Each structure stands twice: as C-alpha cells, then as structure tokens.
PDB file of C-alpha atoms in Angstrom:
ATOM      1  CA  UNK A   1     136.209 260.028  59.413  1.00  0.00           C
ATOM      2  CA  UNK A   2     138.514 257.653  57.821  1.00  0.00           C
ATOM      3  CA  UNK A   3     137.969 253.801  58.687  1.00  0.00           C
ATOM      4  CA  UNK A   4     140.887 251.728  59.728  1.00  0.00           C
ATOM      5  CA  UNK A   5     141.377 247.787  58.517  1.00  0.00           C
ATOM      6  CA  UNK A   6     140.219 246.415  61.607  1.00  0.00           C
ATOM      7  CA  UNK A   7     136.903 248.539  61.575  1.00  0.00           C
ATOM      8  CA  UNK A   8     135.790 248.183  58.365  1.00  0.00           C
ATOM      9  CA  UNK A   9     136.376 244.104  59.133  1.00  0.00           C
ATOM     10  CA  UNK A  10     134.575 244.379  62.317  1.00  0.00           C
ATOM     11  CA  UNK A  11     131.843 246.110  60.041  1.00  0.00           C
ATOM     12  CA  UNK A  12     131.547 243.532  57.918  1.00  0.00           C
ATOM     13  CA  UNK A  13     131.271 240.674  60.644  1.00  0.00           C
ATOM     14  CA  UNK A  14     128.745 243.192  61.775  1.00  0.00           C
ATOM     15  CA  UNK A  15     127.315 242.990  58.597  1.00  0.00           C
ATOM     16  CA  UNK A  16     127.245 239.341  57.249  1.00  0.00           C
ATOM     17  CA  UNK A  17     125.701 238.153  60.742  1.00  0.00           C
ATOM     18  CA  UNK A  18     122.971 240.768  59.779  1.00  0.00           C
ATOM     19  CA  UNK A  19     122.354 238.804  56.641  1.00  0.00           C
ATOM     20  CA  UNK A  20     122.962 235.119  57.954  1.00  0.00           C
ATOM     21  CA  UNK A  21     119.720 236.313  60.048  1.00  0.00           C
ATOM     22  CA  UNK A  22     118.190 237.567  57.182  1.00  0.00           C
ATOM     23  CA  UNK A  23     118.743 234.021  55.605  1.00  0.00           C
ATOM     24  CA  UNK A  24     118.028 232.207  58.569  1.00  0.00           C
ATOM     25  CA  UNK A  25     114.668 233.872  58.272  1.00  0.00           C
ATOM     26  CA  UNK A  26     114.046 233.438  54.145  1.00  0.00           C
ATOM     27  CA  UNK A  27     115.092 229.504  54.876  1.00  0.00           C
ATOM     28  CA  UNK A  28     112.143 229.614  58.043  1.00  0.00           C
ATOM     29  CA  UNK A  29     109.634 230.669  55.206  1.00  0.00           C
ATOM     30  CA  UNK A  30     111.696 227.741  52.668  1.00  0.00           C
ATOM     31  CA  UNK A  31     110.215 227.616  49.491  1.00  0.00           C
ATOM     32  CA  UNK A  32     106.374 229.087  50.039  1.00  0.00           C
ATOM     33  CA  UNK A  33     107.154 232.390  48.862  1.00  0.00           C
ATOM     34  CA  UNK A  34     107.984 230.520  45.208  1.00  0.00           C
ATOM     35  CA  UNK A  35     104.878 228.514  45.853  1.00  0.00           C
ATOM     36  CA  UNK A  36     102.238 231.038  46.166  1.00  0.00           C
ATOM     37  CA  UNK A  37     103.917 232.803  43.140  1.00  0.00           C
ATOM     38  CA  UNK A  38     103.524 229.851  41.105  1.00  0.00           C
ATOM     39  CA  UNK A  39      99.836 229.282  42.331  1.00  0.00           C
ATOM     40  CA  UNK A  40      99.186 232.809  41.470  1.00  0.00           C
ATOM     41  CA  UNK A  41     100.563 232.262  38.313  1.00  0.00           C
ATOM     42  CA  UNK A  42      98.856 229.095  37.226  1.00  0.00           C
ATOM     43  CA  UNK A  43      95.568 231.022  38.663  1.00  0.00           C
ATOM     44  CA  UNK A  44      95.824 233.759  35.890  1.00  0.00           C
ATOM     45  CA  UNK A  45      96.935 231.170  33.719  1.00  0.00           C
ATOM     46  CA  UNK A  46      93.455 229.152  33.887  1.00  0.00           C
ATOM     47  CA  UNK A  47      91.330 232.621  34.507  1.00  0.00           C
ATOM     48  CA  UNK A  48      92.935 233.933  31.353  1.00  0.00           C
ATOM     49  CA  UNK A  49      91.694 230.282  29.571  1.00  0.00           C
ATOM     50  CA  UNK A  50      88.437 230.134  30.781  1.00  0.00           C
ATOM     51  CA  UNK A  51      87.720 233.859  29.697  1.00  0.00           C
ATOM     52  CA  UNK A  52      89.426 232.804  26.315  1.00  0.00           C
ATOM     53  CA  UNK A  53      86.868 229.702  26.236  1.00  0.00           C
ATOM     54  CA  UNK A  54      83.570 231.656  27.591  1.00  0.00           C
ATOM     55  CA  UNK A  55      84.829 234.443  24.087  1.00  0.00           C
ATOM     56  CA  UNK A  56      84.863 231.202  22.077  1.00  0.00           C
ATOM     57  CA  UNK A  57      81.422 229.983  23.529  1.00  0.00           C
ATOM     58  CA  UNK A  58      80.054 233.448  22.305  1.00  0.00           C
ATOM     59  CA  UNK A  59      81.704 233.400  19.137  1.00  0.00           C
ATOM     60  CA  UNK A  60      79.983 230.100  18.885  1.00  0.00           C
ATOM     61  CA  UNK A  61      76.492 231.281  19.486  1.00  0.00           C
ATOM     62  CA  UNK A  62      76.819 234.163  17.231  1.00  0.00           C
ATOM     63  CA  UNK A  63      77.785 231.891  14.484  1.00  0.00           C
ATOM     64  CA  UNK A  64      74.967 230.093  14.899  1.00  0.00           C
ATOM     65  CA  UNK A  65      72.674 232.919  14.637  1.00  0.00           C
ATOM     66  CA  UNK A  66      74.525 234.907  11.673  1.00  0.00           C
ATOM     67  CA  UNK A  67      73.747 230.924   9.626  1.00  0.00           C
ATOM     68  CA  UNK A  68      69.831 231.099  10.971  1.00  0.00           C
ATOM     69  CA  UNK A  69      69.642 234.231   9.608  1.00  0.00           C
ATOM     70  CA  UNK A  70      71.432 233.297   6.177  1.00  0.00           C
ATOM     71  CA  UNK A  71      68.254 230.565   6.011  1.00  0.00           C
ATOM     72  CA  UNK A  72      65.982 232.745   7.053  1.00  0.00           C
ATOM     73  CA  UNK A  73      67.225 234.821   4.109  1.00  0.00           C
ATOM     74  CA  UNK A  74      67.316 232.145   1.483  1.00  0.00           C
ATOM     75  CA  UNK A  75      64.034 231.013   2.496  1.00  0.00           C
ATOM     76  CA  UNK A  76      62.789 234.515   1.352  1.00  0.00           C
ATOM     77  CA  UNK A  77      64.796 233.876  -1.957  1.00  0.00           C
ATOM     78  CA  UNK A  78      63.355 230.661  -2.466  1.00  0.00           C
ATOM     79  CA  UNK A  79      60.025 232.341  -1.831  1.00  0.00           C
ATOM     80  CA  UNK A  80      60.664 235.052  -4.317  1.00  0.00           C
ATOM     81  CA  UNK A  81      61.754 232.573  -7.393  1.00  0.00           C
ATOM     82  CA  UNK A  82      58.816 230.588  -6.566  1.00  0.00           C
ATOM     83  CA  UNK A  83      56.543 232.879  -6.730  1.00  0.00           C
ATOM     84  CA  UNK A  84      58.300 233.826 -10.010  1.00  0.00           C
ATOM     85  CA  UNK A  85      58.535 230.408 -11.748  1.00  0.00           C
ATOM     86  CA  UNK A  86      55.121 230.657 -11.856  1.00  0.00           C
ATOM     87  CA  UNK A  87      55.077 233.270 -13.883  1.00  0.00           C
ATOM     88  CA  UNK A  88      57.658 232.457 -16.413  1.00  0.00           C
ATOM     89  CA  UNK A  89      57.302 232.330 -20.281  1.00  0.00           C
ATOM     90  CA  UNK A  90      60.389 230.502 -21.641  1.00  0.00           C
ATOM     91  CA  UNK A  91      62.096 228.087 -20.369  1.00  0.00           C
ATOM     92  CA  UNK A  92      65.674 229.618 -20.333  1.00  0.00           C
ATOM     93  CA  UNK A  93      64.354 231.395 -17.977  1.00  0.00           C
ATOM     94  CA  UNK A  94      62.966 228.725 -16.433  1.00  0.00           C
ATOM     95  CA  UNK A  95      66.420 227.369 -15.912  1.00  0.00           C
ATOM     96  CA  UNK A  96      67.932 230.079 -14.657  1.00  0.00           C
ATOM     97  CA  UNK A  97      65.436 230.769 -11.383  1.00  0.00           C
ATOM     98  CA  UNK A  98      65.401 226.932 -11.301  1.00  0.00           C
ATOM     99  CA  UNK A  99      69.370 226.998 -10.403  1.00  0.00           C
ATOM    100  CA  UNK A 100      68.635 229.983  -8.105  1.00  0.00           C
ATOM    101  CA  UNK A 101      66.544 227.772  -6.271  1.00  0.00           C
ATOM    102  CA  UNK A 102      68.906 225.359  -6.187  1.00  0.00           C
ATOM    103  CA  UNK A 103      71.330 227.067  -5.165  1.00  0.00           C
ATOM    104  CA  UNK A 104      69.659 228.642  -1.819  1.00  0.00           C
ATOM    105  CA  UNK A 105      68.326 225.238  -0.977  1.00  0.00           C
ATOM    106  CA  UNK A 106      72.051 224.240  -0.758  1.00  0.00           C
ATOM    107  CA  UNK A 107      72.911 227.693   0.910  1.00  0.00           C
ATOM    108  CA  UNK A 108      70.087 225.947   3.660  1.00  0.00           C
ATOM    109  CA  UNK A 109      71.329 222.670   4.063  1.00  0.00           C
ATOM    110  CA  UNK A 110      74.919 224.026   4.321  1.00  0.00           C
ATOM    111  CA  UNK A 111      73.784 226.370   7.092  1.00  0.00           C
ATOM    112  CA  UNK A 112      72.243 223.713   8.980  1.00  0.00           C
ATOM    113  CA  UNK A 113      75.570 221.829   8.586  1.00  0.00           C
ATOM    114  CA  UNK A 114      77.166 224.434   9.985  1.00  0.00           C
ATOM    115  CA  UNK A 115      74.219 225.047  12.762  1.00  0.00           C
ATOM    116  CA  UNK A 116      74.835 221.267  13.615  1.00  0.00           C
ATOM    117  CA  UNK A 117      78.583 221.664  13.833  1.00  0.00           C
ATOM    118  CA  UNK A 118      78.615 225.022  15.984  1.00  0.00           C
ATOM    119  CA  UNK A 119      76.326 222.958  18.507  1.00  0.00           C
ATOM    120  CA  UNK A 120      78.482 220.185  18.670  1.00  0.00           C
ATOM    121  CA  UNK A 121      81.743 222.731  19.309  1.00  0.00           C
ATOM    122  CA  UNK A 122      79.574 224.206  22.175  1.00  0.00           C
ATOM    123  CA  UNK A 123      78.661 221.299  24.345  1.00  0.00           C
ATOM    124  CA  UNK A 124      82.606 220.247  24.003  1.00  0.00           C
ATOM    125  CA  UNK A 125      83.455 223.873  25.185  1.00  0.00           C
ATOM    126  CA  UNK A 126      81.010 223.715  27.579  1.00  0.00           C
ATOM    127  CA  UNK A 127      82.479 220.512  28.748  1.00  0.00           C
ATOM    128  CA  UNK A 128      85.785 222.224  29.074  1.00  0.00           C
ATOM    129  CA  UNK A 129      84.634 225.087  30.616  1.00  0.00           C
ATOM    130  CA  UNK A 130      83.221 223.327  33.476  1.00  0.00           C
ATOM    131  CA  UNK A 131      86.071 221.465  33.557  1.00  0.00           C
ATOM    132  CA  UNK A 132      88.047 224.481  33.397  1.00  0.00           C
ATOM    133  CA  UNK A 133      85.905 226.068  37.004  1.00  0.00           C
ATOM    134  CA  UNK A 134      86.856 222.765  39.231  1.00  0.00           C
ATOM    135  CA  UNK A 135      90.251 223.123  38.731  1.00  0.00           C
ATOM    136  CA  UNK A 136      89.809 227.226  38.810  1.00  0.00           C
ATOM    137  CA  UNK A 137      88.305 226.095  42.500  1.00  0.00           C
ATOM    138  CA  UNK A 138      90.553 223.521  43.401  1.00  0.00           C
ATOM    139  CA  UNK A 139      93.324 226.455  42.578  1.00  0.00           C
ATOM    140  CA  UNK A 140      92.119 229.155  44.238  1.00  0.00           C
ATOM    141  CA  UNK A 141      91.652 226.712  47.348  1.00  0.00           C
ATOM    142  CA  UNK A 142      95.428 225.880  47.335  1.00  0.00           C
ATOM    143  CA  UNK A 143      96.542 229.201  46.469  1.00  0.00           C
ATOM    144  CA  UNK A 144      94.300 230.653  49.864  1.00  0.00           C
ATOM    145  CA  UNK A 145      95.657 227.726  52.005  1.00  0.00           C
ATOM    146  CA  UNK A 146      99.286 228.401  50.966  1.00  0.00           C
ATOM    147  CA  UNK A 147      98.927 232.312  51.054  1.00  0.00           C
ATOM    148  CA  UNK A 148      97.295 232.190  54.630  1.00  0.00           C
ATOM    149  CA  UNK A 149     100.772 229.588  55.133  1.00  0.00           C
ATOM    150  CA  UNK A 150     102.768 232.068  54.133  1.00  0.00           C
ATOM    151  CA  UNK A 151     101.307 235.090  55.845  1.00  0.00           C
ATOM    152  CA  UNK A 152     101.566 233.200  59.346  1.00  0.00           C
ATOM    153  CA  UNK A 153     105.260 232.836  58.532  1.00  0.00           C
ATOM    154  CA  UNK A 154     105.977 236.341  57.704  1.00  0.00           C
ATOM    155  CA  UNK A 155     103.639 237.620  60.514  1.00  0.00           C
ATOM    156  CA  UNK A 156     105.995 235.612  63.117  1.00  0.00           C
ATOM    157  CA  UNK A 157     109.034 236.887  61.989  1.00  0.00           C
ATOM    158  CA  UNK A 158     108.169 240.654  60.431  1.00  0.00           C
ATOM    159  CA  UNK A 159     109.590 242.394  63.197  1.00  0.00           C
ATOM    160  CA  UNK A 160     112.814 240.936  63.483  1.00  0.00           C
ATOM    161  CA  UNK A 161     113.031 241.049  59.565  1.00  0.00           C
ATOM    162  CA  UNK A 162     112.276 244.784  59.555  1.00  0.00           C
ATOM    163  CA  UNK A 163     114.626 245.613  62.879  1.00  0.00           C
ATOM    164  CA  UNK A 164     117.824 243.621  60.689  1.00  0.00           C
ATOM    165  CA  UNK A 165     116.839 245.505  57.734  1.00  0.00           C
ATOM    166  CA  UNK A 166     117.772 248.688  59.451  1.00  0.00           C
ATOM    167  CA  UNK A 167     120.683 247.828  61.613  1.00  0.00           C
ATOM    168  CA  UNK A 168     121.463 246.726  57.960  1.00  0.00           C
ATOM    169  CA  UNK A 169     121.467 250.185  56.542  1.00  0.00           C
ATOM    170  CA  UNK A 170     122.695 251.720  59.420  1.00  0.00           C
ATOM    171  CA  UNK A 171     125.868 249.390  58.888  1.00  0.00           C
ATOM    172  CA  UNK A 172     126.311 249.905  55.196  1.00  0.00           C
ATOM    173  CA  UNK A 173     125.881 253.995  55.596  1.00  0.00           C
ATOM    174  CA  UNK A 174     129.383 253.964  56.554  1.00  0.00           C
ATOM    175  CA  UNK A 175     130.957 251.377  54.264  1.00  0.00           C
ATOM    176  CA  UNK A 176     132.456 253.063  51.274  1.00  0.00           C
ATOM    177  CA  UNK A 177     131.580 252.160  47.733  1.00  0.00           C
ATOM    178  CA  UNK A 178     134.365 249.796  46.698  1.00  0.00           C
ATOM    179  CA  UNK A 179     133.993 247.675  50.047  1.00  0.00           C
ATOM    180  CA  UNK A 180     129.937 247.679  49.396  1.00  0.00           C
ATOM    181  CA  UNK A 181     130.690 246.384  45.760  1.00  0.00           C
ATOM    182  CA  UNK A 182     133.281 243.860  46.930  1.00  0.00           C
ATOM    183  CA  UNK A 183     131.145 242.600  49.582  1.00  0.00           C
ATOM    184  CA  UNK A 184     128.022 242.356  47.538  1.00  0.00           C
ATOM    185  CA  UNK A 185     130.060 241.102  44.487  1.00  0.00           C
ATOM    186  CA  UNK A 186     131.357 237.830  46.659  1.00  0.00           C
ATOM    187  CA  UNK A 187     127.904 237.215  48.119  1.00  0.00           C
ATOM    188  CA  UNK A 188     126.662 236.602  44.931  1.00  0.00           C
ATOM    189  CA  UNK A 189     128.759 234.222  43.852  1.00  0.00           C
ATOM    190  CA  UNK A 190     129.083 232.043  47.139  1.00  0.00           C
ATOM    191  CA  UNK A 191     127.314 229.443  48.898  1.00  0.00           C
ATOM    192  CA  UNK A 192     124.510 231.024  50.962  1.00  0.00           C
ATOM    193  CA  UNK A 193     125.682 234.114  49.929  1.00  0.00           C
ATOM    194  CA  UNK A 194     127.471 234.668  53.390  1.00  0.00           C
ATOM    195  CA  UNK A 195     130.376 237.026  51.976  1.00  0.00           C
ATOM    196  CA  UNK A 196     132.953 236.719  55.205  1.00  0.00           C
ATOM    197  CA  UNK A 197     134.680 233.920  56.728  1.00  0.00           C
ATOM    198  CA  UNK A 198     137.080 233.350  59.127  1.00  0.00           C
ATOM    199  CA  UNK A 199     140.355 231.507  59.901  1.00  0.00           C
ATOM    200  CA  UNK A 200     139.277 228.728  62.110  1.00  0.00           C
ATOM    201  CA  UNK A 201     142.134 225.717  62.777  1.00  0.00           C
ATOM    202  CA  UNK A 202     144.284 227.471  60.332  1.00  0.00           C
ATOM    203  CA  UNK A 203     141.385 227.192  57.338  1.00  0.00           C
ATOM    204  CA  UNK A 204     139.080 229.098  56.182  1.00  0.00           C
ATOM    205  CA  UNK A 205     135.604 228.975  57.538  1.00  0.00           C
ATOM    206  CA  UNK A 206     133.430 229.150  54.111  1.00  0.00           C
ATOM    207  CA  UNK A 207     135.091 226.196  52.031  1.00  0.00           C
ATOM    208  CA  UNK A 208     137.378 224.442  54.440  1.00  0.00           C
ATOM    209  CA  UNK A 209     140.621 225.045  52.630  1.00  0.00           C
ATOM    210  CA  UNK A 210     143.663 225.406  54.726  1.00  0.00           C
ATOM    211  CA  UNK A 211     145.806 228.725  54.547  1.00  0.00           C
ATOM    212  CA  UNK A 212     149.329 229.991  54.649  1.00  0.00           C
ATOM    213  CA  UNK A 213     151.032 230.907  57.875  1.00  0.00           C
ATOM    214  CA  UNK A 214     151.566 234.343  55.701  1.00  0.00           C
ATOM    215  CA  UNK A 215     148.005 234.753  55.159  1.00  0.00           C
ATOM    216  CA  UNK A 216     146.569 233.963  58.808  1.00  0.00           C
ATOM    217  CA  UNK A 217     149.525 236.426  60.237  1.00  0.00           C
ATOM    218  CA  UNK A 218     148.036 239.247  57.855  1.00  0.00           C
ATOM    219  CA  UNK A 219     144.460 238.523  58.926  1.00  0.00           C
ATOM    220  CA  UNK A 220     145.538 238.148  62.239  1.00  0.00           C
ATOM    221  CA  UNK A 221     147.215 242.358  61.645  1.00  0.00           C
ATOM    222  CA  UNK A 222     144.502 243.419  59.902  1.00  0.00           C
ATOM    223  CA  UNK A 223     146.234 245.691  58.191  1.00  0.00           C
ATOM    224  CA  UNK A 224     144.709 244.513  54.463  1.00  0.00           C
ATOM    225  CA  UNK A 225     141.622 243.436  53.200  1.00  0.00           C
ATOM    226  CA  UNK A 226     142.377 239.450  52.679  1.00  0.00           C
ATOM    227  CA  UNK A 227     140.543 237.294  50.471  1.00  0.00           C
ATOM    228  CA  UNK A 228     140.390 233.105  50.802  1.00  0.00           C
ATOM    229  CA  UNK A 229     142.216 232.171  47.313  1.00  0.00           C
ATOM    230  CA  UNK A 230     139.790 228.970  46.748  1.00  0.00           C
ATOM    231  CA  UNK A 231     136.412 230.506  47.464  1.00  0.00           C
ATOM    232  CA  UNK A 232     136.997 234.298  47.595  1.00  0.00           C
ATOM    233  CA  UNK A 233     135.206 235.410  51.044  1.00  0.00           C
ATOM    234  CA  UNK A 234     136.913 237.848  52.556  1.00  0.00           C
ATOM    235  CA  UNK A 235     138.206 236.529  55.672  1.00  0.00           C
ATOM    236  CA  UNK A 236     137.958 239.321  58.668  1.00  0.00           C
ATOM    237  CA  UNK A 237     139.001 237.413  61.824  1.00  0.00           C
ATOM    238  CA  UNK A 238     140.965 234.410  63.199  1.00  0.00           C
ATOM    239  CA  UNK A 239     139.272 232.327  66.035  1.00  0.00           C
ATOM    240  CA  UNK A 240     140.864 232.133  69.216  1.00  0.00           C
ATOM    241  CA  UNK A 241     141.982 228.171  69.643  1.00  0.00           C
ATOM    242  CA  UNK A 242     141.358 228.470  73.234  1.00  0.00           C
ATOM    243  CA  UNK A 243     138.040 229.450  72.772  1.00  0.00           C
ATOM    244  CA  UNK A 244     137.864 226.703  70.007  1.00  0.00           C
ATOM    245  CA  UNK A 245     139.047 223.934  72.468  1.00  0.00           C
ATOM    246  CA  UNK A 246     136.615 225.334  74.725  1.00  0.00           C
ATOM    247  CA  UNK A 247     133.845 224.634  72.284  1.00  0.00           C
ATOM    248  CA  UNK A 248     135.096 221.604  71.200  1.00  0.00           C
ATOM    249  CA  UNK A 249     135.352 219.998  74.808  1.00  0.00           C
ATOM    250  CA  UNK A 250     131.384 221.140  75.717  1.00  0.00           C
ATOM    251  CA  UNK A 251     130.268 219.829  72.395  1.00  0.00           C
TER     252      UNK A 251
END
C-alpha cells in the first residue's frame, strides 16, 4: 500500500524519537564504552610487550649458554695445542700452534665479554619486566572496575535498548529505500544525528533559523517532503502556538 506525505512524516517523527531514545541511552553510558576499549587496548598492548620482553629474556639466556659452550670448546683446543707444543720439532711450527693458542684464549676472553654483557642486558630486562607486571596489574584493575561500570549501565537500560531497537525495525520495514537513504544520509551529517525537525515560532527546530511563510504553509500541507535550507533536517510538522504558549506560560 502506497504511503501518503503525511504518513511517511508521521513515520519519521515516529522514527527519530525512536533514535533520540536510543541517544538518550548511548549519552547515559557517556564515554565508558570508548574507555573500556581503550583499556582493553592498552592491556594487549603491554601483554604483547611483556611476552616480547620474557622472548628477549630467553634469547638472552641462550646466548649466554651458546658463548659457555664456545669456551668450553676452546678450552679443548687450547688443550689439544698444548698437548701438541710439546711435541713439536721446529719452530715454525712452533709458531703456528702458538697463534692457535692465542687465538682461542682471545675466543675465551671475548666470550666472557659477551657472558658479562648478556648478564647485564638481563637484570635491566628483568627490571623492566617487573616493571612491565605492576602496570599489567594496575591495568587489568582499571579495565575490571570500568568493565563492571559499564556492564551496570547496560544492564539498567538493556531492555528498553532492545524494545526501541525493534519498534525501530518495525518502523523502517515500511519506509521505502530513497526515504531510508535520505533519512540516514541527514543523520549523519547533523548535530546529534536527530534527522527531523520541526517548525516551532516560525523556525526550524534543529538550527534555529527562521523560515518562509511559503515553506511553513507546505509543511503545514504536507504534501512534499521539505528540507530546512541551513541545516538540511527534514522538517515533518509545525507546532501548534497554542500549545506553545501553553508551554511557555507553565515553564
């Protein structure tokens, strides 16, 4: 069944009260849903470095072991040419294994070097590490407080937010596709993203700005879909002044 003007604006009063709850209820929860997604991102952030240091730490350690058993292995070397010198006849030869010895007895002392340095890279990652677990605590402390936050906000309102979700479908199942698009299209670019306004005291609701006599009467016919010129709502209704005054006087 074909929609007239005036339905298809009541529909979308209908409508963009729907979402002004829905917003009502996403500025009751304010900014704790961004909150606990930046905790939970800075919490992955510091598990991800602390994993990254603990690889280092091993990395570290096997270093150090790979350089004890480089001395261990020069050691037998230095063993071996010893053993040999003894046993040598000429003394070019005797300078040769004398540089092999040498040369492993640096290979040692540059492998304790190393040794030395690895342990002093350790105990500063260790440092950071434990460093790195308080504030892994501290974190997952304020990301439980601000979760369990959260979850008492959405617990107090989940109801109502699921009940407007479906009148919300319910309401858009009939809208055709070029309203849906225009409707959606202004809400995104708008203030709150409340898409309709109305004519109230000859302006328009959403920005303030006053209209044309022309432009109330055709809202006031609803014969076309009218759009505010300054802010582009669509405006669906005019207020009733007496009910305006009415307001005004019980303020």
């Amino acid at each position: 069944m074909t929609q007239t003007i005036s339905q298809k604006l009541s529909n979308l009063l209908n409508l963009n009260h729907v979402d002004k709850s829905l917003a009502d209820i996403a500025k009751v929860r304010g900014d704790l849903p961004e909150e606990v997604k930046y905790l939970e991102d800075s919490l992955a952030e510091i598990q991800a470095k602390l994993k990254k240091d603990e690889e280092i730490l091993v990395d570290l350690e096997d270093n150090i072991k790979m350089q004890r058993i480089k001395i261990k292995d020069s050691e037998k070397m230095i063993k071996r040419y010893e053993e040999h010198q003894m046993n040598i006849r000429n003394s070019r030869e005797y300078d040769a294994v004398t540089k092999e010895l040498e040369l492993h007895k640096l290979d040692i002392q540059l492998s304790e070097k190393n040794i030395k340095a690895y342990y002093e890279q350790i105990e500063k990652k260790k440092a950071e590490i434990e460093d790195r677990k308080v504030l892994l605590t501290k974190s997952e402390k304020n990301l439980e407080e601000k979760q369990q936050e959260l979850k008492s906000v959405i617990e107090g309102t989940v109801d109502t937010e699921n009940d407007l979700h479906q009148k919300r479908e319910r309401i858009i199942h009939s809208f055709d596709a070029s309203l849906l698009q225009l409707y959606e299209t202004v809400r995104r670019n708008v203030r709150q993203s409340l898409a309709i306004s109305i004519i109230r005291k000859s302006a328009c609701s959403g920005c303030f700005t006053v209209v044309y006599p022309q432009m109330e009467a055709e809202v006031r016919e609803k014969n076309v879909i009218v759009t505010c010129p300054h802010c582009g709502r669509i405006i669906a209704d005019v207020a009733d002044p007496f009910l305006e005054e009415d307001n005004d006087a019980t303020a």
